[in-house]
Coordinates of C-alpha atoms and ligand atoms in Angstrom, one line a residue:
M19 CA -22.2 13.3 -40.2
K20 CA -19.9 16.3 -40.1
V21 CA -17.7 16.3 -37.0
C22 CA -15.2 18.7 -35.6
V23 CA -12.8 17.7 -32.7
V24 CA -10.9 20.5 -31.0
G25 CA -7.8 19.2 -29.3
T26 CA -5.8 16.3 -30.7
G27 CA -4.3 14.8 -27.5
Y28 CA -4.7 11.2 -26.3
V29 CA -8.4 11.5 -26.3
G30 CA -9.3 14.0 -29.2
L31 CA -7.1 12.4 -31.8
V32 CA -8.3 8.8 -31.1
T33 CA -11.9 10.0 -31.1
G34 CA -11.5 12.0 -34.3
A35 CA -9.7 9.2 -36.2
C36 CA -12.2 6.5 -35.0
L37 CA -15.2 8.6 -35.9
A38 CA -13.7 9.1 -39.4
H39 CA -13.0 5.3 -39.6
V40 CA -16.7 4.5 -39.0
G41 CA -17.7 6.9 -41.9
H42 CA -18.0 10.4 -40.6
Q43 CA -16.4 13.5 -42.1
V44 CA -14.0 14.7 -39.4
I45 CA -11.9 17.9 -39.1
C46 CA -9.5 17.9 -36.1
V47 CA -8.4 21.3 -34.9
D48 CA -5.4 21.9 -32.7
N49 CA -3.6 25.2 -31.9
N50 CA -0.2 23.5 -32.0
E51 CA 1.1 24.1 -35.5
A52 CA 3.9 21.6 -35.4
K53 CA 1.5 18.9 -34.2
V54 CA -1.0 19.7 -37.0
A55 CA 1.8 19.6 -39.6
L56 CA 2.9 16.2 -38.4
M57 CA -0.7 14.8 -38.4
Q58 CA -1.2 16.3 -41.9
S59 CA 1.7 14.2 -43.0
G60 CA -0.1 11.1 -41.7
Q61 CA 2.0 10.7 -38.5
S62 CA 0.5 10.5 -35.0
P63 CA 2.2 12.7 -32.4
I64 CA 1.4 10.1 -29.7
Y65 CA 2.1 6.4 -29.4
E66 CA -1.2 4.5 -29.3
P67 CA -1.5 1.0 -30.8
G68 CA -3.5 1.0 -34.1
L69 CA -3.9 4.7 -34.3
T70 CA -1.6 5.6 -37.1
E71 CA -3.1 2.9 -39.4
I72 CA -6.6 4.2 -38.7
M73 CA -5.5 7.8 -39.2
Q74 CA -3.8 7.1 -42.5
A75 CA -6.7 5.0 -43.9
A76 CA -9.2 7.7 -43.0
M77 CA -7.0 10.4 -44.6
Q78 CA -6.7 8.4 -47.8
T79 CA -10.5 8.3 -48.1
D80 CA -10.7 12.0 -47.5
R81 CA -12.7 11.6 -44.3
L82 CA -10.1 13.0 -41.8
H83 CA -8.4 16.4 -42.0
F84 CA -6.3 18.4 -39.6
T85 CA -6.1 22.2 -39.2
T86 CA -5.2 25.0 -36.8
D87 CA -8.2 27.0 -38.1
L88 CA -11.0 26.8 -35.4
A89 CA -13.4 28.8 -37.6
A90 CA -13.2 26.2 -40.4
G91 CA -13.8 23.4 -37.8
V92 CA -16.8 25.2 -36.2
D93 CA -18.3 25.9 -39.6
H94 CA -17.9 22.2 -40.7
G95 CA -19.1 20.4 -37.6
D96 CA -22.7 19.4 -36.9
V97 CA -21.1 18.0 -33.8
I98 CA -18.2 19.9 -32.2
F99 CA -16.2 18.0 -29.6
I100 CA -14.1 19.9 -27.0
A101 CA -11.3 17.5 -26.2
V102 CA -8.5 19.8 -24.9
G103 CA -6.6 18.9 -21.7
T104 CA -7.8 19.7 -18.2
P105 CA -4.7 19.3 -16.2
P106 CA -4.7 19.5 -12.4
L107 CA -3.9 22.7 -10.5
P108 CA -1.9 22.4 -7.2
T109 CA -5.2 22.8 -5.3
G110 CA -6.6 19.6 -6.9
E111 CA -9.0 21.6 -9.1
S112 CA -9.0 21.0 -12.9
D113 CA -7.5 23.7 -14.9
T114 CA -10.3 24.5 -17.3
R115 CA -8.8 27.5 -19.0
Y116 CA -8.3 25.6 -22.3
V117 CA -11.9 24.4 -22.3
E118 CA -12.9 28.1 -21.7
A119 CA -10.7 29.3 -24.6
V120 CA -12.2 26.8 -27.0
A121 CA -15.8 27.5 -25.9
R122 CA -15.2 31.2 -26.4
G123 CA -13.6 30.4 -29.8
I124 CA -16.7 28.4 -30.8
G125 CA -18.9 31.3 -29.8
Q126 CA -16.8 33.7 -31.9
H127 CA -17.2 31.5 -35.0
L128 CA -20.7 30.1 -34.9
T129 CA -22.7 31.3 -37.9
T130 CA -25.7 29.3 -39.0
G131 CA -27.5 25.9 -38.4
Y132 CA -27.9 23.8 -35.3
K133 CA -24.7 22.6 -33.6
V134 CA -24.2 20.1 -30.8
I135 CA -21.2 21.1 -28.6
V136 CA -19.8 18.1 -26.8
N137 CA -17.8 18.2 -23.6
K138 CA -15.5 15.2 -24.1
S139 CA -12.8 16.6 -21.8
T140 CA -13.3 15.6 -18.2
V141 CA -14.6 18.8 -16.7
P142 CA -15.9 19.8 -13.2
I143 CA -19.5 19.0 -12.5
G144 CA -21.6 21.9 -13.8
S145 CA -19.3 22.7 -16.7
G146 CA -22.0 21.9 -19.3
D147 CA -24.0 25.0 -18.3
W148 CA -20.7 27.0 -17.9
V149 CA -19.7 26.2 -21.5
R150 CA -23.1 27.1 -22.7
R151 CA -22.8 30.5 -21.0
I152 CA -19.3 31.2 -22.4
V153 CA -20.5 30.4 -26.0
L154 CA -23.5 32.6 -25.6
D155 CA -21.4 35.5 -24.2
A156 CA -18.9 35.2 -27.0
V157 CA -21.8 35.3 -29.5
A158 CA -23.3 38.3 -27.8
E159 CA -20.0 40.2 -27.9
R160 CA -19.9 40.1 -31.7
Q161 CA -23.0 42.4 -31.8
E162 CA -24.1 40.9 -35.0
K163 CA -27.1 38.7 -35.9
V164 CA -26.1 35.0 -35.5
T165 CA -28.8 32.5 -36.5
A166 CA -26.9 29.5 -35.3
E167 CA -28.5 27.5 -32.4
F168 CA -26.7 25.0 -30.2
D169 CA -27.0 22.6 -27.3
V170 CA -24.2 21.3 -25.0
V171 CA -23.9 17.6 -24.3
S172 CA -21.6 15.8 -21.9
N173 CA -20.1 12.7 -23.5
P174 CA -17.3 11.5 -21.2
E175 CA -14.6 9.2 -22.5
F176 CA -13.6 5.9 -20.9
L177 CA -10.5 5.3 -23.1
R178 CA -7.5 3.6 -21.5
E179 CA -4.2 4.8 -23.0
G180 CA -2.6 1.9 -24.8
S181 CA -6.0 0.4 -25.8
A182 CA -7.9 3.6 -26.7
V183 CA -8.7 2.5 -30.2
Y184 CA -10.0 -0.8 -29.0
D185 CA -12.0 0.9 -26.3
T186 CA -13.6 3.2 -28.8
F187 CA -14.9 0.4 -30.9
N188 CA -15.7 -1.9 -28.0
P189 CA -17.1 0.3 -25.3
D190 CA -18.9 -1.0 -22.2
R191 CA -21.4 1.9 -22.5
I192 CA -21.8 5.3 -24.1
V193 CA -22.9 8.1 -21.8
L194 CA -24.9 11.1 -23.2
G195 CA -25.9 13.9 -20.8
G196 CA -28.0 16.9 -21.9
N197 CA -31.2 18.8 -21.6
N198 CA -32.5 18.7 -25.2
P199 CA -33.5 15.3 -26.6
K200 CA -32.7 16.6 -30.1
A201 CA -29.0 16.9 -29.2
I202 CA -28.9 13.5 -27.6
D203 CA -30.6 12.0 -30.7
R204 CA -27.9 13.5 -32.9
M205 CA -25.2 12.0 -30.7
A206 CA -26.9 8.6 -30.7
A207 CA -27.0 8.8 -34.5
L208 CA -23.3 9.7 -34.5
Y209 CA -22.4 6.6 -32.4
A210 CA -24.9 4.2 -34.2
P211 CA -22.1 2.2 -36.0
I212 CA -20.3 1.8 -32.6
V213 CA -23.6 1.0 -30.7
T214 CA -24.5 -1.7 -33.2
R215 CA -20.9 -3.1 -33.0
V216 CA -20.2 -2.8 -36.7
F217 CA -16.5 -2.3 -35.9
A218 CA -16.3 -4.3 -32.7
E219 CA -14.2 -7.3 -32.0
N220 CA -17.3 -9.4 -31.6
S221 CA -20.1 -8.0 -33.7
K222 CA -22.6 -10.6 -32.5
L223 CA -22.8 -9.1 -29.0
S224 CA -26.0 -7.1 -28.1
P225 CA -25.9 -3.4 -28.8
V226 CA -23.7 -1.2 -26.6
P227 CA -25.9 0.3 -23.8
V228 CA -26.4 4.1 -24.2
V229 CA -27.0 5.9 -20.9
R230 CA -29.2 9.0 -21.6
T231 CA -29.1 11.4 -18.7
D232 CA -28.8 15.0 -17.6
L233 CA -25.6 17.0 -17.9
S234 CA -24.5 16.9 -14.2
S235 CA -25.1 13.1 -13.9
A236 CA -23.0 12.5 -17.0
E237 CA -20.2 14.6 -15.6
M238 CA -20.4 12.8 -12.3
I239 CA -20.4 9.3 -14.0
K240 CA -17.0 10.1 -15.4
Y241 CA -15.6 11.1 -12.0
A242 CA -17.3 8.3 -10.1
A243 CA -16.0 5.7 -12.6
N244 CA -12.4 6.8 -12.3
A245 CA -12.6 7.3 -8.5
F246 CA -14.1 3.8 -8.1
L247 CA -11.4 2.2 -10.2
A248 CA -8.6 4.1 -8.4
T249 CA -10.1 3.1 -5.0
K250 CA -10.3 -0.5 -6.1
I251 CA -6.6 -0.5 -6.9
S252 CA -5.8 1.3 -3.6
F253 CA -7.9 -1.4 -1.8
I254 CA -6.0 -4.3 -3.4
N255 CA -2.7 -2.5 -2.7
E256 CA -3.6 -2.3 1.0
V257 CA -4.5 -6.0 1.0
A258 CA -1.1 -6.6 -0.6
N259 CA 0.7 -4.8 2.1
I260 CA -1.1 -6.9 4.7
C261 CA -0.3 -10.0 2.7
D262 CA 3.4 -9.0 2.9
R263 CA 3.2 -9.1 6.6
V264 CA 1.2 -12.3 7.1
G265 CA 2.8 -14.3 4.3
A266 CA -0.3 -14.5 2.0
D267 CA 0.0 -14.1 -1.8
V268 CA -2.1 -11.1 -3.1
T269 CA -2.2 -12.5 -6.6
Q270 CA -4.0 -15.6 -5.3
V271 CA -6.2 -13.4 -3.1
A272 CA -7.1 -11.2 -6.1
Q273 CA -8.1 -14.3 -8.1
G274 CA -10.1 -15.6 -5.2
I275 CA -12.1 -12.4 -4.6
G276 CA -12.3 -11.5 -8.3
L277 CA -14.2 -14.6 -9.2
D278 CA -17.1 -13.2 -7.1
S279 CA -19.1 -11.5 -9.8
R280 CA -20.1 -8.7 -7.4
I281 CA -16.4 -7.8 -7.1
G282 CA -15.1 -8.7 -10.6
S283 CA -11.5 -9.6 -11.5
K284 CA -10.4 -6.4 -13.3
F285 CA -8.3 -3.7 -11.7
L286 CA -7.2 -6.0 -8.9
Q287 CA -3.5 -6.0 -9.9
A288 CA -1.5 -4.9 -6.8
G289 CA 1.6 -2.9 -7.5
I290 CA 3.4 0.4 -6.9
G291 CA 0.3 2.5 -7.3
W292 CA -1.8 4.2 -9.9
G293 CA -0.7 7.1 -12.0
G294 CA -1.4 8.7 -15.4
S295 CA -3.2 11.7 -16.7
C296 CA -6.6 10.7 -15.4
F297 CA -6.9 8.9 -12.1
P298 CA -4.8 11.3 -10.0
K299 CA -6.4 14.3 -11.6
D300 CA -10.0 13.1 -11.5
V301 CA -9.9 11.8 -7.9
A302 CA -8.3 15.1 -6.7
A303 CA -11.0 17.0 -8.6
L304 CA -13.9 15.0 -7.1
I305 CA -12.5 15.5 -3.6
H306 CA -12.2 19.2 -4.4
T307 CA -15.7 19.5 -5.7
A308 CA -17.0 17.7 -2.6
N309 CA -15.1 20.2 -0.4
D310 CA -16.6 23.1 -2.3
Y311 CA -20.1 21.8 -1.4
G312 CA -19.2 21.2 2.3
Y313 CA -18.5 17.5 2.1
K314 CA -15.3 15.8 3.2
A315 CA -14.8 12.8 0.9
E316 CA -12.9 10.7 3.4
L317 CA -12.9 7.4 1.5
L318 CA -11.4 9.1 -1.6
E319 CA -8.8 11.0 0.5
A320 CA -7.8 7.6 2.0
A321 CA -7.5 6.1 -1.5
V322 CA -5.2 9.0 -2.5
S323 CA -3.0 8.8 0.6
A324 CA -2.7 5.0 0.3
N325 CA -1.6 5.5 -3.3
Q326 CA 1.0 8.1 -2.3
R327 CA 2.5 5.6 0.2
Q328 CA 2.3 2.8 -2.4
R329 CA 4.2 4.8 -4.9
V330 CA 7.3 4.8 -2.7
L331 CA 6.9 1.2 -1.4
A332 CA 9.7 0.0 -3.7
I333 CA 12.1 2.3 -1.8
E334 CA 11.1 0.7 1.5
K335 CA 11.7 -2.8 -0.1
L336 CA 15.1 -1.7 -1.5
Q337 CA 16.1 -0.4 2.0
Q338 CA 15.1 -3.7 3.6
V339 CA 17.3 -5.7 1.2
L340 CA 20.2 -3.3 0.5
G341 CA 20.4 -1.3 3.7
I342 CA 21.9 2.1 2.9
L343 CA 21.0 3.3 -0.6
K344 CA 23.6 6.1 -0.8
G345 CA 26.1 5.1 -3.4
K346 CA 24.0 2.3 -4.8
T347 CA 22.8 2.1 -8.4
I348 CA 19.2 1.3 -9.0
G349 CA 17.8 0.4 -12.5
L350 CA 14.2 1.2 -13.3
L351 CA 12.7 -1.2 -15.8
G352 CA 10.0 0.9 -17.4
L353 CA 9.2 4.6 -16.9
T354 CA 5.7 5.2 -18.4
F355 CA 2.7 5.0 -16.0
K356 CA 1.5 1.9 -17.9
P357 CA 2.5 -0.2 -20.9
D358 CA 1.7 0.6 -24.5
T359 CA 1.9 4.3 -24.1
D360 CA 4.6 7.0 -24.2
D361 CA 2.7 9.0 -21.5
M362 CA 4.9 10.0 -18.5
R363 CA 2.2 12.1 -16.8
D364 CA 2.2 11.3 -13.1
T365 CA 4.0 8.0 -13.5
P366 CA 5.2 6.3 -10.2
A367 CA 8.6 6.3 -11.7
L368 CA 8.9 10.0 -11.1
D369 CA 8.4 9.5 -7.3
L370 CA 10.9 6.8 -7.2
I371 CA 13.5 8.9 -9.1
V372 CA 13.0 11.8 -6.6
H373 CA 13.3 9.6 -3.5
L374 CA 16.2 7.5 -4.8
S375 CA 18.1 10.6 -5.7
R376 CA 17.4 12.3 -2.4
L377 CA 18.7 9.2 -0.6
G378 CA 21.9 9.3 -2.7
A379 CA 21.3 6.5 -5.1
K380 CA 22.3 6.6 -8.8
V381 CA 19.2 6.0 -11.0
K382 CA 19.4 4.3 -14.4
A383 CA 16.3 3.6 -16.5
F384 CA 15.2 1.7 -19.6
D385 CA 11.9 2.1 -21.3
P386 CA 11.0 0.7 -24.7
M387 CA 9.4 4.0 -25.7
Y388 CA 12.6 5.9 -25.0
V389 CA 14.2 3.8 -27.8
E390 CA 11.3 4.6 -30.2
N391 CA 10.8 8.2 -29.3
S392 CA 13.4 9.9 -27.1
H393 CA 11.8 13.4 -27.4
G394 CA 8.8 12.1 -25.5
F395 CA 11.0 11.6 -22.4
Q396 CA 12.0 15.1 -21.8
S397 CA 10.1 15.1 -18.6
V398 CA 12.6 12.6 -17.1
P399 CA 14.8 14.4 -14.5
E400 CA 18.3 15.0 -15.9
Q401 CA 20.0 13.0 -13.2
V402 CA 18.5 9.7 -14.6
I403 CA 20.8 7.8 -16.9
L404 CA 18.6 6.7 -19.7
T405 CA 19.8 3.4 -21.4
T406 CA 18.8 1.9 -24.6
S407 CA 18.7 -1.8 -23.7
P408 CA 17.9 -3.9 -20.6
E409 CA 21.5 -5.2 -20.7
Q410 CA 22.9 -1.7 -20.5
L411 CA 20.5 -1.0 -17.7
A412 CA 21.6 -4.0 -15.7
E413 CA 25.3 -3.2 -15.9
N414 CA 26.6 -2.5 -12.4
C415 CA 23.1 -2.2 -10.8
D416 CA 22.6 -3.2 -7.2
A417 CA 18.9 -3.8 -7.9
I418 CA 16.4 -3.4 -10.6
V419 CA 12.8 -2.2 -10.1
L420 CA 10.1 -3.2 -12.6
V421 CA 8.0 -0.1 -12.8
T422 CA 5.9 -0.7 -16.0
D423 CA 4.4 -4.0 -17.0
W424 CA 5.6 -3.9 -20.6
Q425 CA 5.0 -7.3 -22.2
Q426 CA 8.5 -7.6 -23.5
F427 CA 9.8 -7.5 -19.9
R428 CA 8.4 -11.0 -19.5
Q429 CA 10.7 -12.3 -22.3
L430 CA 14.0 -10.8 -21.1
D431 CA 17.0 -13.1 -20.5
Y432 CA 17.1 -12.5 -16.8
A433 CA 20.0 -14.9 -16.2
Q434 CA 22.0 -12.7 -18.6
L435 CA 21.0 -9.5 -16.7
A436 CA 21.8 -11.1 -13.3
V437 CA 25.5 -11.6 -14.3
R438 CA 25.8 -8.0 -15.3
M439 CA 24.6 -6.7 -11.9
N440 CA 26.5 -6.0 -8.7
S441 CA 23.8 -7.9 -6.9
A442 CA 20.9 -9.6 -8.7
I443 CA 18.0 -8.1 -6.8
A444 CA 14.6 -7.5 -8.5
I445 CA 11.7 -5.6 -7.0
D446 CA 8.7 -6.5 -9.2
G447 CA 6.6 -3.4 -8.8
R448 CA 3.7 -4.9 -10.9
N449 CA 3.8 -8.6 -9.8
Y450 CA 4.4 -9.2 -13.4
L451 CA 7.3 -11.7 -13.4
D452 CA 7.3 -15.3 -12.4
P453 CA 9.0 -15.6 -9.0
E454 CA 10.3 -19.1 -9.6
S455 CA 11.8 -18.3 -13.0
M456 CA 13.4 -15.2 -11.5
T457 CA 14.9 -17.2 -8.7
E458 CA 16.2 -19.8 -11.2
A459 CA 17.7 -16.9 -13.2
G460 CA 19.7 -16.1 -10.1
F461 CA 17.6 -13.2 -8.8
F462 CA 16.6 -12.4 -5.3
Y463 CA 13.0 -11.7 -6.3
I464 CA 10.7 -9.4 -4.3
G465 CA 7.1 -8.8 -5.3
I466 CA 4.3 -6.7 -3.8
G467 CA 2.3 -8.7 -1.3
R468 CA 3.7 -11.9 -2.8
P469 CA 6.1 -14.0 -0.7
S470 CA 8.6 -15.6 -3.0
A471 CA 9.5 -19.3 -3.0
G472 CA 13.2 -19.9 -2.7
N473 CA 14.3 -16.7 -1.1
S474 CA 14.4 -15.5 2.4
F475 CA 12.7 -12.2 2.1
A476 CA 9.9 -13.3 4.4
A477 CA 12.4 -13.6 7.2
M478 CA 13.3 -10.0 6.7
R479 CA 9.8 -8.7 7.3
S480 CA 10.6 -8.1 10.9
T481 CA 13.0 -5.2 10.0
Q482 CA 10.5 -2.7 8.7
I483 CA 12.0 0.6 7.7
S484 CA 9.8 3.6 6.8
V485 CA 10.4 6.1 4.1
A486 CA 9.8 9.7 4.9
V487 CA 7.6 11.0 2.1
Ligands
UDX3 C1 -8.0 14.5 -22.4 C2 -9.2 15.2 -21.8 O1 -9.6 16.2 -22.5 C3 -9.0 15.3 -20.4 O2 -10.0 16.1 -19.8 C4 -9.1 13.9 -19.9 O3 -9.3 13.8 -18.5 C5 -7.9 13.2 -20.4 O4 -7.9 13.2 -21.8 P1 -5.6 14.6 -23.2 O5 -6.1 14.0 -24.5 O6 -4.7 13.8 -22.4 O7 -6.8 15.1 -22.4 O8 -5.0 16.1 -23.5 P2 -3.6 16.4 -24.1 O9 -2.8 15.2 -24.5 O10 -3.0 17.4 -23.2 O11 -4.0 17.2 -25.5 C6 -4.7 18.4 -25.6 C7 -4.6 18.9 -27.0 O12 -5.3 20.1 -27.1 C8 -3.1 19.3 -27.3 O13 -2.8 18.7 -28.6 C9 -3.1 20.8 -27.4 O14 -2.3 21.3 -28.4 C10 -4.6 21.1 -27.8 N1 -5.1 22.4 -27.4 C11 -5.0 22.8 -26.1 C12 -5.8 23.2 -28.3 O15 -5.9 22.8 -29.5 N2 -6.3 24.4 -27.9 C13 -6.2 24.9 -26.7 O16 -6.6 26.0 -26.4 C14 -5.5 24.1 -25.7
UDX4 C1 -8.1 5.7 -17.2 C2 -9.5 5.0 -17.2 O1 -9.3 3.6 -17.0 C3 -10.2 5.3 -18.5 O2 -11.5 4.8 -18.5 C4 -10.2 6.8 -18.9 O3 -11.1 7.5 -18.0 C5 -8.8 7.4 -18.8 O4 -8.2 7.0 -17.5 P1 -5.7 5.1 -18.1 O5 -5.2 6.2 -17.1 O6 -5.2 5.2 -19.5 O7 -7.2 5.0 -18.1 O8 -5.1 3.7 -17.6 P2 -5.7 2.6 -16.6 O9 -5.6 1.3 -17.3 O10 -7.0 2.9 -16.0 O11 -4.5 2.5 -15.5 C6 -4.3 3.6 -14.6 C7 -3.3 3.3 -13.6 O12 -3.7 2.3 -12.7 C8 -1.9 2.9 -14.2 O13 -0.9 3.5 -13.5 C9 -2.0 1.4 -14.0 O14 -0.7 0.8 -13.9 C10 -2.7 1.3 -12.6 N1 -3.3 0.0 -12.4 C11 -4.4 -0.4 -13.2 C12 -3.0 -0.8 -11.3 O15 -2.1 -0.4 -10.6 N2 -3.6 -2.0 -11.1 C13 -4.7 -2.4 -11.9 O16 -5.2 -3.5 -11.6 C14 -5.0 -1.6 -13.0

């Protein structure tokens, strides 16, 4: 099938490359010329495991092309994906101006045939009809006879950064929302190789469930899924904070409740809060939509405020163990909002940097992605001293905080790091390290909701210090 994907960000590029990989003819359109030139040379502008290989293979078989020419993309695509960003506005609403611009552009370039226009971007509920209106208006403005027909389908993405290629080929479900069965049938045909698991890790599993529904329900499924997962993390973080006070271990508690199939074991990793380009934006947008319709989404508001508190919990723990932070040096192990991505959007590291700086601490940081791709880290505030190795990070630090659960952080020689530090204190913001090995390496180890054997942090629980957020 002929496919056009407009927007080659974390979602659009993965979607375009993977659809080309399964055999479709894909043109990816982006208005960023430098990005398009880079992709035309076979390079991915983002770090996503497996993506470059898939891109290059599809380009070699002539199934994947990149252009800035929207008209060419619209003319080519039987299916046209809109996958531009929908960043949050200060009010919590999604900024839909890029979706609007692309929808208008599609209307300006439609000529003949039947097209399915797909909202892949996460857009406010009701956007399917809104996109349809914008395309129709743009067609009407041309005052010429246009024979093209189209339908709008909502096909939300559930791709985790860092495993987006895997998630594309191994989805839990595919959601298709629309009013015309003809459009849904075309989408089902597009995804047939994925539904039948031809490219899946385990091709023997039964076919991927396809949820056929209306536009608004499909749009709501996306928001509800992310809001549920974010709330689940806020829940376990709250349990962790109670564990900290009563001396229970949240990692054991998570295992114990996760084995209940009604609860499930995933997304029960307590830590210093959720971030990234989707959870904060999508939960805020759902709260905003509810408000627009006269409903106060109290549970979601609580999930957000619990997360805001969690994102500065490491400061509270540092104050408990170090006292005054002014003049101290704190090293952040990891900056990205999760491992296996170079994405810094809404990472908890940014909150820590702001508060540590405000309290007069010097902040150093090490992230494996900074070593690979330093230009992606321009969003790091300039007062942060970026280092290129964990050893350099540890030098003269009063404490380190593990912010991102990069796999390589499990293999570090912590005994070596400990001797380089002023005081060997580790706040494990993801409960990712083994408390006993850390203690053996000479560290005073502090997890999240996880009393540590061999050190006396539990005794310090009585001196609670709050951080003004
Ligand atoms: C996507 C979704 O679309 C968003 O709604 C979802 O919630 C998260 O994933 P993302 O892939 O992260 O967004 O977007 P981003 O990385 O910002 O990339 C957007 C791309 O679209 C950029 O390459 C940008 O250059 C391009 N773009 C933007 C256009 O081609 N045209 C425009 O008018 C605007
Ligand atoms: C999310 C959705 O999971 C995905 O379906 C899509 O809609 C895009 O948004 P992503 O933001 O890439 O994916 O990462 P995800 O793995 O969901 O993690 C989000 C945040 O939650 C990260 O900051 C992560 O560290 C945190 N997290 C995740 C936890 O704190 N604990 C957990 O148990 C899981």
